[in-house]
Short mmCIF file of C-alpha atoms and ligand atoms in Angstrom, two decimals:
data_model
loop_
_atom_site.label_atom_id
_atom_site.label_comp_id
_atom_site.label_asym_id
_atom_site.label_seq_id
_atom_site.Cartn_x
_atom_site.Cartn_y
_atom_site.Cartn_z
CA MET A 1 121.15 112.22 -95.71
CA LEU A 2 121.42 115.92 -94.53
CA SER A 3 124.92 117.59 -95.32
CA PHE A 4 126.10 121.08 -94.77
CA ASN A 5 128.91 122.34 -96.31
CA ASN A 6 130.83 125.39 -95.06
CA ILE A 7 127.77 127.10 -93.79
CA LYS A 8 128.41 130.91 -92.95
CA LYS A 9 126.22 133.47 -91.72
CA SER A 10 126.84 136.94 -90.53
CA TYR A 11 124.18 139.76 -89.05
CA THR A 12 124.68 143.39 -89.68
CA THR A 13 123.34 145.96 -87.35
CA GLY A 14 124.29 149.60 -88.41
CA ASP A 15 128.04 149.42 -88.67
CA VAL A 16 128.40 146.13 -86.67
CA THR A 17 128.71 142.85 -88.39
CA VAL A 18 128.71 139.87 -86.09
CA ALA A 19 129.81 136.45 -87.76
CA ALA A 20 127.19 134.01 -86.02
CA LEU A 21 128.41 130.82 -88.19
CA LYS A 22 131.97 130.70 -89.49
CA GLY A 23 131.99 128.01 -91.56
CA VAL A 24 130.11 124.89 -90.15
CA SER A 25 130.01 121.46 -92.01
CA ALA A 26 128.65 118.28 -91.05
CA ASN A 27 126.95 115.11 -92.47
CA ILE A 28 123.89 113.93 -90.41
CA ARG A 29 122.68 110.11 -91.22
CA LYS A 30 118.99 109.39 -91.45
CA GLY A 31 117.59 108.26 -88.18
CA GLU A 32 120.20 109.81 -86.14
CA THR A 33 119.26 111.80 -83.16
CA VAL A 34 121.96 114.69 -83.14
CA ALA A 35 122.10 116.90 -80.06
CA LEU A 36 123.38 120.63 -80.74
CA CYS A 37 124.90 122.04 -77.80
CA GLY A 38 127.05 125.24 -77.34
CA PRO A 39 126.76 128.37 -74.57
CA SER A 40 124.58 131.21 -75.49
CA GLY A 41 125.42 133.35 -78.51
CA SER A 42 127.38 130.31 -79.99
CA GLY A 43 124.98 130.05 -82.93
CA LYS A 44 122.56 127.46 -81.93
CA SER A 45 119.52 129.31 -83.01
CA THR A 46 120.97 130.53 -86.38
CA LEU A 47 122.04 127.06 -87.42
CA LEU A 48 118.68 125.54 -86.06
CA ASN A 49 116.86 128.24 -88.36
CA ILE A 50 119.02 127.43 -91.48
CA CYS A 51 118.56 123.29 -90.70
CA GLY A 52 114.95 124.13 -90.39
CA LEU A 53 114.53 125.90 -93.85
CA LEU A 54 113.25 129.12 -92.29
CA ASP A 55 116.27 131.05 -93.28
CA ASP A 56 117.61 131.56 -96.87
CA GLN A 57 120.34 134.29 -96.29
CA TYR A 58 123.56 132.08 -95.58
CA GLU A 59 126.57 131.52 -97.28
CA GLY A 60 127.58 127.78 -98.14
CA ASP A 61 125.21 124.70 -99.25
CA ILE A 62 122.84 122.30 -97.75
CA TRP A 63 122.08 118.75 -99.36
CA LEU A 64 119.04 116.75 -98.37
CA ASN A 65 119.37 113.25 -99.87
CA ASN A 66 121.79 114.21 -102.64
CA SER A 67 119.85 117.34 -103.74
CA PRO A 68 121.16 120.83 -103.09
CA ILE A 69 118.40 122.83 -101.00
CA PRO A 70 117.30 125.71 -102.96
CA LYS A 71 117.60 129.24 -101.64
CA ASN A 72 114.24 130.83 -102.33
CA LYS A 73 111.43 131.26 -100.06
CA ASN A 74 108.82 129.27 -102.09
CA ASP A 75 110.82 126.14 -102.47
CA LEU A 76 112.03 126.19 -98.69
CA THR A 77 108.25 126.29 -97.80
CA GLN A 78 107.26 123.55 -99.81
CA ILE A 79 110.15 121.49 -98.54
CA ARG A 80 109.52 122.50 -95.05
CA ARG A 81 105.87 121.68 -95.21
CA GLU A 82 106.34 118.20 -96.73
CA LYS A 83 109.81 117.01 -94.93
CA LEU A 84 110.26 118.76 -91.67
CA GLY A 85 108.65 118.82 -88.29
CA PHE A 86 109.08 121.17 -85.61
CA ILE A 87 109.07 120.72 -81.43
CA PHE A 88 109.49 123.94 -79.46
CA GLN A 89 110.19 124.44 -75.67
CA ARG A 90 106.74 125.81 -74.94
CA TYR A 91 105.14 123.57 -77.01
CA ASN A 92 102.90 125.89 -79.03
CA LEU A 93 99.86 124.07 -79.17
CA ILE A 94 96.78 125.71 -80.45
CA PRO A 95 94.58 126.52 -76.95
CA VAL A 96 91.28 126.23 -78.82
CA MET A 97 91.69 122.95 -80.66
CA SER A 98 91.36 119.58 -79.28
CA VAL A 99 94.68 117.34 -79.10
CA LEU A 100 93.15 115.47 -82.52
CA GLU A 101 92.87 118.86 -84.32
CA ASN A 102 96.55 120.21 -83.06
CA ILE A 103 97.98 116.76 -84.21
CA GLU A 104 95.92 117.04 -87.82
CA TYR A 105 96.91 120.67 -88.32
CA PRO A 106 100.03 120.14 -90.17
CA LEU A 107 98.36 117.63 -92.50
CA LEU A 108 95.97 120.39 -93.55
CA MET A 109 98.64 121.89 -95.76
CA LEU A 110 99.31 118.64 -97.37
CA ASP A 111 97.18 117.15 -100.08
CA MET A 112 95.42 114.49 -98.31
CA ASN A 113 91.77 113.62 -97.62
CA LYS A 114 90.11 113.45 -94.20
CA ARG A 115 90.24 109.78 -93.96
CA GLN A 116 94.26 109.62 -94.68
CA ARG A 117 94.82 112.58 -92.46
CA MET A 118 92.44 110.75 -89.65
CA ASP A 119 94.51 107.43 -90.18
CA GLN A 120 97.76 109.08 -89.62
CA VAL A 121 96.50 111.00 -86.47
CA ILE A 122 95.33 108.09 -84.94
CA GLU A 123 98.38 106.12 -85.54
CA ILE A 124 100.68 108.80 -84.08
CA ALA A 125 98.35 109.54 -81.01
CA HIS A 126 98.49 105.90 -80.07
CA LYS A 127 102.42 105.84 -80.56
CA VAL A 128 102.80 108.65 -78.01
CA GLY A 129 100.31 107.18 -75.39
CA LEU A 130 97.58 109.87 -75.96
CA LYS A 131 94.77 107.66 -77.65
CA ASP A 132 92.48 108.36 -74.68
CA HIS A 133 93.01 112.16 -74.58
CA ILE A 134 92.35 113.02 -78.17
CA SER A 135 89.36 114.95 -77.44
CA LYS A 136 90.88 117.18 -74.53
CA ARG A 137 92.22 120.38 -75.03
CA PRO A 138 95.72 121.23 -74.39
CA ASP A 139 94.95 122.81 -70.81
CA GLN A 140 93.43 119.70 -69.64
CA LEU A 141 96.64 118.09 -70.13
CA SER A 142 100.05 117.88 -67.85
CA GLY A 143 103.26 119.60 -69.34
CA GLY A 144 104.59 115.84 -70.16
CA GLN A 145 101.41 115.31 -72.08
CA GLN A 146 101.21 118.45 -73.83
CA GLN A 147 105.03 117.99 -75.15
CA ARG A 148 103.71 114.43 -76.36
CA VAL A 149 101.09 116.20 -78.26
CA ALA A 150 103.88 118.66 -79.78
CA ILE A 151 105.66 115.56 -80.44
CA ALA A 152 102.92 113.70 -82.07
CA ARG A 153 102.16 116.92 -84.18
CA ALA A 154 105.76 117.28 -85.45
CA LEU A 155 105.78 113.44 -86.54
CA VAL A 156 102.45 113.01 -87.95
CA LYS A 157 103.50 114.04 -91.70
CA ARG A 158 106.36 111.24 -91.04
CA PRO A 159 108.78 113.98 -91.62
CA GLU A 160 112.39 113.18 -92.82
CA ILE A 161 113.86 115.85 -90.29
CA VAL A 162 112.34 117.02 -87.06
CA ILE A 163 113.90 120.17 -85.59
CA ALA A 164 113.47 120.79 -81.64
CA ASP A 165 114.19 123.68 -79.57
CA GLU A 166 115.00 122.80 -75.94
CA PRO A 167 112.21 120.49 -76.22
CA THR A 168 112.80 119.22 -72.43
CA ALA A 169 113.75 122.62 -70.65
CA ASN A 170 110.19 122.79 -68.89
CA LEU A 171 110.01 119.24 -67.75
CA ASP A 172 110.87 117.23 -64.74
CA THR A 173 113.14 114.71 -64.86
CA SER A 174 110.99 111.48 -65.37
CA THR A 175 108.93 113.51 -67.85
CA ALA A 176 111.96 114.61 -69.80
CA ASN A 177 113.47 111.14 -69.82
CA MET A 178 109.82 109.72 -71.04
CA VAL A 179 110.14 112.30 -73.92
CA ILE A 180 113.74 111.84 -74.85
CA ASP A 181 113.12 108.22 -74.99
CA LEU A 182 109.98 108.70 -77.21
CA MET A 183 111.81 110.91 -79.38
CA ARG A 184 114.70 108.35 -79.74
CA ASP A 185 112.18 105.45 -80.22
CA LEU A 186 110.03 106.97 -82.79
CA GLY A 187 112.97 108.50 -84.63
CA ASN A 188 114.40 105.03 -85.07
CA ASP A 189 110.99 103.52 -85.54
CA MET A 190 110.02 106.29 -88.58
CA GLY A 191 113.46 106.85 -89.83
CA SER A 192 113.11 110.55 -89.02
CA THR A 193 116.33 112.67 -88.17
CA PHE A 194 116.49 114.53 -85.15
CA ILE A 195 118.40 117.89 -84.71
CA VAL A 196 118.02 118.89 -81.05
CA ALA A 197 119.28 122.29 -79.52
CA THR A 198 119.73 121.49 -75.90
CA HIS A 199 121.63 122.24 -72.84
CA ASP A 200 120.09 119.20 -71.14
CA HIS A 201 122.39 116.63 -70.21
CA ARG A 202 119.60 114.31 -69.75
CA MET A 203 119.16 114.77 -73.61
CA THR A 204 122.68 114.72 -74.59
CA ASP A 205 123.76 111.69 -72.93
CA ARG A 206 121.11 109.61 -74.78
CA CYS A 207 121.70 111.39 -78.45
CA HIS A 208 123.60 109.34 -81.21
CA ARG A 209 125.65 112.17 -81.48
CA VAL A 210 126.54 115.70 -80.07
CA LEU A 211 127.62 118.68 -81.95
CA ASP A 212 129.38 121.62 -79.77
CA LEU A 213 128.99 124.96 -81.25
CA ALA A 214 131.52 127.71 -79.84
CA ASP A 215 131.87 131.05 -81.05
CA GLY A 216 130.22 129.99 -84.79
CA MET A 217 132.53 126.91 -85.18
CA LEU A 218 131.48 123.35 -84.80
CA GLN A 219 133.11 120.42 -82.77
CA GLU A 220 132.12 117.08 -82.62
CA VAL A 221 132.05 115.38 -79.23
CA GLN A 222 131.30 111.78 -78.58
CA PRO A 223 128.00 111.34 -76.26
CA GLN A 224 129.21 110.89 -72.41
CA LEU A 225 127.33 107.50 -71.88
CA ASP A 226 127.02 107.81 -68.18
CA THR A 227 126.16 104.32 -66.89
CA ARG A 228 125.29 105.65 -63.61
CA LYS A 229 122.22 107.39 -65.24
CA ALA A 230 121.36 105.01 -67.46
CA SER A 231 120.76 102.06 -64.94
P1 ADP B 1 122.54 130.96 -79.64
O1 ADP B 1 121.08 130.45 -80.11
O2 ADP B 1 123.61 129.61 -79.35
O3 ADP B 1 122.42 131.85 -78.33
P2 ADP B 1 122.40 132.53 -82.03
O4 ADP B 1 122.29 131.95 -83.28
O5 ADP B 1 121.24 133.22 -81.33
O6 ADP B 1 123.12 132.00 -80.70
O7 ADP B 1 123.55 134.01 -82.07
C1 ADP B 1 124.77 133.96 -82.53
C2 ADP B 1 125.35 135.20 -82.62
O8 ADP B 1 124.59 135.91 -83.59
C3 ADP B 1 125.21 136.02 -81.45
O9 ADP B 1 126.46 136.78 -81.04
C4 ADP B 1 124.05 136.93 -81.50
O10 ADP B 1 124.33 138.21 -80.78
C5 ADP B 1 123.99 137.37 -83.08
N1 ADP B 1 122.63 137.32 -83.76
C6 ADP B 1 121.72 136.51 -83.33
N2 ADP B 1 120.78 136.95 -84.04
C7 ADP B 1 120.87 138.28 -84.59
C8 ADP B 1 120.25 139.25 -85.08
N3 ADP B 1 118.82 139.24 -85.57
N4 ADP B 1 120.84 140.56 -85.44
C9 ADP B 1 121.85 140.52 -85.04
N5 ADP B 1 122.60 139.72 -84.22
C10 ADP B 1 122.28 138.43 -84.25
P1 ADP B 2 102.35 128.50 -91.95
O1 ADP B 2 102.80 129.37 -92.87
O2 ADP B 2 101.03 127.86 -92.55
O3 ADP B 2 102.32 128.68 -90.38
P2 ADP B 2 104.69 127.31 -92.60
O4 ADP B 2 105.01 126.38 -93.93
O5 ADP B 2 105.38 128.68 -92.65
O6 ADP B 2 103.27 127.30 -92.22
O7 ADP B 2 105.77 126.51 -91.62
C1 ADP B 2 105.72 125.09 -91.40
C2 ADP B 2 106.49 124.81 -90.08
O8 ADP B 2 107.30 125.72 -89.81
C3 ADP B 2 105.33 125.10 -89.04
O9 ADP B 2 105.27 123.57 -88.36
C4 ADP B 2 105.86 125.94 -88.24
O10 ADP B 2 105.62 125.71 -86.78
C5 ADP B 2 107.28 126.04 -88.50
N1 ADP B 2 107.63 127.58 -88.42
C6 ADP B 2 107.30 128.68 -89.23
N2 ADP B 2 107.61 129.52 -89.01
C7 ADP B 2 108.38 129.55 -88.05
C8 ADP B 2 109.61 130.23 -86.98
N3 ADP B 2 109.77 131.49 -87.42
N4 ADP B 2 110.31 129.79 -85.94
C9 ADP B 2 109.92 128.46 -85.98
N5 ADP B 2 109.25 127.71 -86.67
C10 ADP B 2 108.58 128.17 -87.65
#
């Protein structure tokens, strides 16, 4: 459903050119949860920005549902608004807005009336277990609850692809496990594909696939299903 074909990207600063991605190819299937791993400087952010349609300066091409992704900003913004959701390490919730308003926010850019928006907001708030907290502000919630709001906000428009950048980095183990299970279950349930940059073994252990970046090149590794942790 999402394919990259020989993606290359370099950054040039003055006389120095750094090849951040040196020809990355992958096919990601609908509903998969894919972990993107690799040491600092290996190209994770660069690839995540390209997958997230935030960057149009690269070589190679990306196909979404058998259509090539265009490389101009207006088309990318349109596709991003309709088909992508984002989850960040630091939640990025809007502090002056309620949980309900935070979750509704991405829908304001789509052609939907208030009633349609509220139906989708309430449905996803229920799925992430926040139904009783929708009128609170983010600072009245725990870290795990805030990340659940962020997940609800990313999923409320039923995106085809969810891009997550270190979503469990700030969470303790039980909260992280809950967030991971939630992402996996909702992804399966709604058919959303998750691409998750992470160093967190709790996360990679539970992903369908692990893509490992090293020095701008991609390697696929089988998830190490650790039976001790799973029990
Ligand atoms: P990661 O997210 O895995 O740490 P990045 O994608 O941020 O990796 O970086 C890959 C390589 O590209 C690194 O060598 C980094 O220094 C370089 N790089 C990233 N962003 C820029 C930039 N804006 N300008 C110049 N070099 C960059
Ligand atoms: P707006 O311009 O109204 O903020 P966009 O269409 O630019 O909305 O953004 C759509 C989605 O992309 C949003 O969910 C936003 O969080 C995310 N996004 C936009 N810019 C960036 C960025 N530089 N880094 C990460 N995510 C971004």
